[in-house]
Coordinates of C-alpha atoms and ligand atoms in Angstrom, one line a residue:
M185 CA -10.9 3.5 -19.6
T186 CA -7.4 4.8 -19.1
D187 CA -4.1 4.4 -20.8
G188 CA -2.0 4.7 -17.6
R189 CA -1.1 1.9 -15.3
F190 CA -1.7 1.7 -11.6
I191 CA 0.8 -0.2 -9.5
S192 CA 0.7 -0.6 -5.7
L193 CA 3.4 -1.8 -3.3
E194 CA 2.2 -3.4 -0.1
G195 CA 3.6 -5.3 2.9
G196 CA 4.2 -5.0 6.6
E197 CA 6.3 -2.4 8.4
G198 CA 10.0 -2.5 7.5
T199 CA 9.7 -4.5 4.3
G200 CA 11.3 -1.8 2.2
K201 CA 8.2 -0.7 0.2
S202 CA 9.0 3.0 0.2
T203 CA 12.6 2.4 -1.0
Q204 CA 11.4 0.0 -3.7
A205 CA 8.6 2.4 -4.8
R206 CA 11.2 5.1 -5.4
A207 CA 13.6 2.8 -7.2
L208 CA 10.8 1.4 -9.4
A209 CA 9.5 4.9 -10.3
K210 CA 13.1 5.9 -11.3
A211 CA 13.6 2.7 -13.3
L212 CA 10.2 3.2 -15.2
E213 CA 11.1 6.8 -15.9
K214 CA 14.3 5.6 -17.5
H215 CA 12.1 3.5 -19.8
G216 CA 10.6 6.8 -21.0
L217 CA 7.3 6.5 -19.0
V218 CA 5.7 9.4 -17.1
V219 CA 5.5 8.3 -13.5
R220 CA 3.6 9.6 -10.6
L221 CA 5.0 8.3 -7.2
T222 CA 2.6 8.7 -4.4
R223 CA 1.6 7.1 -1.0
E224 CA -1.2 6.2 1.3
P225 CA -2.5 7.4 3.6
G226 CA -1.8 10.7 1.9
G227 CA -0.8 11.9 -1.6
T228 CA -3.0 15.1 -1.6
P229 CA -3.1 17.9 0.9
G230 CA -6.4 16.8 2.3
A231 CA -5.4 13.1 2.5
E232 CA -2.1 14.1 4.3
I233 CA -4.2 15.9 7.0
I234 CA -6.2 12.6 7.4
R235 CA -2.9 10.7 7.6
E236 CA -1.8 12.9 10.5
L237 CA -5.1 12.2 12.3
L238 CA -4.7 8.5 11.8
L239 CA -1.1 8.0 12.7
T240 CA -0.7 10.2 15.7
G241 CA -2.1 9.8 19.2
G242 CA -2.9 6.8 21.4
Q243 CA -4.1 3.4 20.4
D244 CA -7.7 4.1 21.5
K245 CA -7.9 7.5 19.7
W246 CA -10.1 5.8 17.0
D247 CA -12.1 2.6 17.1
M248 CA -11.5 0.2 14.2
R249 CA -14.7 1.3 12.3
T250 CA -13.7 5.0 12.5
E251 CA -10.1 4.1 11.5
A252 CA -11.4 2.2 8.4
L253 CA -13.7 5.1 7.4
L254 CA -10.8 7.6 7.7
F255 CA -8.6 5.5 5.5
A256 CA -11.4 5.2 3.0
A257 CA -11.9 9.0 3.1
A258 CA -8.2 9.7 2.6
R259 CA -8.3 7.2 -0.3
A260 CA -11.4 8.8 -1.9
E261 CA -9.6 12.1 -1.9
H262 CA -6.4 10.6 -3.3
C263 CA -8.2 8.7 -6.1
G264 CA -10.4 11.6 -7.1
K265 CA -7.8 14.3 -7.1
L266 CA -4.6 12.5 -8.0
I267 CA -4.7 8.9 -9.1
R268 CA -7.6 8.9 -11.6
P269 CA -6.5 12.2 -13.2
A270 CA -2.9 10.9 -13.6
L271 CA -4.2 7.6 -15.1
A272 CA -6.5 9.5 -17.5
R273 CA -3.4 11.4 -18.7
G274 CA -1.7 8.1 -19.5
E275 CA 0.8 8.3 -16.5
W276 CA 2.0 5.3 -14.5
V277 CA 1.0 5.7 -10.9
I278 CA 3.2 4.0 -8.3
C279 CA 1.5 3.9 -5.0
D280 CA 3.2 3.1 -1.7
R281 CA 0.2 1.2 -0.1
F282 CA -3.4 1.2 -1.3
I283 CA -6.6 -0.7 -0.6
D284 CA -4.9 -4.0 0.3
S285 CA -3.4 -2.3 3.4
S286 CA -6.9 -1.5 4.6
R287 CA -8.0 -5.1 3.8
A288 CA -5.1 -6.3 6.0
Y289 CA -4.6 -3.8 8.8
Q290 CA -8.3 -2.9 9.4
S291 CA -9.6 -6.4 9.4
V292 CA -7.2 -8.4 11.6
D293 CA -9.1 -7.7 14.9
G294 CA -12.2 -9.2 13.3
E295 CA -14.4 -6.1 13.8
L296 CA -14.7 -5.6 10.0
G297 CA -14.8 -8.2 7.3
D298 CA -13.2 -7.9 3.8
S299 CA -16.5 -7.3 2.1
E300 CA -17.2 -4.3 4.4
I301 CA -13.8 -2.8 3.7
L302 CA -14.3 -3.3 0.0
A303 CA -17.8 -1.7 0.3
L304 CA -16.3 1.4 1.9
H305 CA -13.8 1.5 -1.0
Q306 CA -16.7 1.2 -3.5
V307 CA -18.5 4.2 -1.9
G308 CA -15.4 6.3 -1.5
S309 CA -13.3 5.5 -4.6
K310 CA -15.7 3.7 -6.9
G311 CA -13.8 0.5 -6.3
L312 CA -10.7 1.6 -8.2
M313 CA -8.2 -1.3 -8.1
P314 CA -4.5 -1.4 -9.1
D315 CA -3.5 -3.2 -12.3
R316 CA -0.7 -4.9 -10.4
T317 CA 0.2 -5.2 -6.7
F318 CA 3.5 -6.3 -5.3
I319 CA 3.6 -7.5 -1.7
L320 CA 7.1 -7.3 -0.2
D321 CA 7.3 -10.3 2.0
L322 CA 9.7 -10.8 4.9
P323 CA 9.5 -12.9 8.1
E324 CA 7.8 -10.7 10.7
A325 CA 10.8 -10.8 13.1
V326 CA 13.2 -9.5 10.4
A327 CA 10.7 -6.8 9.3
S328 CA 10.1 -5.6 12.8
R329 CA 13.8 -5.4 13.5
R330 CA 14.2 -3.2 10.4
A331 CA 11.2 -1.1 11.3
A332 CA 12.6 -0.6 14.8
A333 CA 16.0 0.5 13.5
R334 CA 14.3 2.9 11.1
D335 CA 11.8 4.4 13.7
R336 CA 14.2 4.4 16.7
G337 CA 11.5 3.8 19.2
D338 CA 9.2 6.4 17.6
S339 CA 6.8 4.3 15.6
D340 CA 3.4 5.7 14.6
R341 CA 0.0 4.8 16.0
I342 CA -0.4 1.7 13.8
G343 CA 3.2 0.7 13.4
G344 CA 3.5 0.6 17.2
R345 CA 0.9 -2.2 17.6
D346 CA 2.3 -5.5 18.9
S347 CA 4.0 -8.3 17.0
D348 CA 0.9 -10.6 17.0
Y349 CA -1.0 -7.8 15.2
H350 CA 1.8 -7.3 12.6
Q351 CA 2.2 -11.1 12.1
A352 CA -1.5 -11.3 11.4
V353 CA -1.3 -8.5 8.9
M354 CA 1.5 -10.3 7.1
A355 CA -0.6 -13.5 7.0
K356 CA -3.5 -11.5 5.5
F357 CA -1.2 -10.1 2.7
R358 CA 0.1 -13.6 1.9
Q359 CA -3.5 -14.9 1.7
F360 CA -4.5 -12.1 -0.7
A361 CA -1.6 -13.1 -3.0
A362 CA -2.8 -16.7 -2.9
D363 CA -6.4 -15.7 -3.6
E364 CA -5.7 -13.2 -6.4
P365 CA -2.5 -14.5 -8.2
E366 CA -3.1 -12.5 -11.4
R367 CA -3.1 -9.0 -9.7
I368 CA -1.1 -9.7 -6.6
H369 CA 2.4 -10.9 -6.6
L370 CA 4.4 -11.9 -3.6
V371 CA 8.0 -10.7 -3.7
D372 CA 10.9 -12.0 -1.5
A373 CA 12.0 -8.8 0.1
S374 CA 15.2 -10.3 1.6
Q375 CA 17.0 -9.7 -1.7
S376 CA 19.0 -6.5 -2.6
V377 CA 17.0 -3.4 -3.6
E378 CA 18.5 -3.7 -7.1
A379 CA 17.6 -7.3 -7.5
I380 CA 14.0 -6.6 -6.4
T381 CA 13.6 -3.6 -8.8
D382 CA 14.9 -5.8 -11.7
M383 CA 12.3 -8.4 -10.8
L384 CA 9.5 -5.9 -10.7
L385 CA 10.5 -4.4 -14.0
Q386 CA 10.6 -7.8 -15.6
N387 CA 7.2 -8.5 -14.2
L388 CA 5.8 -5.3 -15.6
E389 CA 7.4 -5.6 -19.1
A390 CA 4.2 -6.9 -20.7
M391 CA 2.3 -3.9 -19.5
M392 CA 4.8 -1.4 -21.0
S393 CA 4.1 -2.3 -24.6
Ligands
TMP1526 P1 3.5 3.8 6.1 O1 4.3 3.8 7.3 O2 3.8 2.7 5.1 O3 3.5 5.1 5.4 O4 2.0 3.5 6.5 C1 1.4 4.1 7.5 C2 0.7 3.2 8.4 O5 -0.7 3.1 8.1 C3 1.2 1.7 8.4 O6 1.3 1.3 9.8 C4 0.2 1.0 7.7 C5 -1.1 1.8 8.1 N1 -2.2 1.7 7.1 C6 -3.4 1.0 7.4 O7 -3.5 0.6 8.5 N2 -4.4 1.0 6.5 C7 -4.3 1.5 5.3 O8 -5.2 1.5 4.5 C8 -3.0 2.2 4.9 C9 -2.9 2.8 3.5 C10 -2.0 2.2 5.8

């Protein structure tokens, strides 16, 4: 058992997750909490190397099974070396993407099912799940415009997949929120950064006491 809290932010490309993760971490620190802001894939030196392997190169560099295994390997490293130790010290871990990204992105082509992705997570990371997950939700067209402006034509190997793929990813995320309403909360990401942070803080209030 741990005293810390584990919060993940999820969503498609261009939904403002990383901005929101930083804003939320700052706001929680102002409440006197010790916060560890991290991201996936990555978060530790070894996992950042796997991130580079995953996000660079052509579409057919990895098949979907290899891709899912690499994400699970990066996550195992991250959970073992950073997330679990921080939670054990009583810290709040804010993670920009976690297992729900694998459940969405690595399953849309139908090669792998949810139970297989969760099985990899069980082997790699002993099934560690966030206490709360926020999915930042935007219509795919708006999100892809924002991501294109951010990346200026230089999107990574996965971000560069076509809009049908990203639309299917968004649909998966919405389905997760419907299936698991206690852990996963859908957030309207068209509001201002400040309004979203306030909403997340309110949502987390009960966990702070
Ligand atoms: P980022 O751009 O939010 O840092 O994420 C990198 C890319 O990796 C993004 O396109 C989503 C993708 N991704 C997966 O496909 N599966 C995963 O498990 C994770 C964590 C990210």
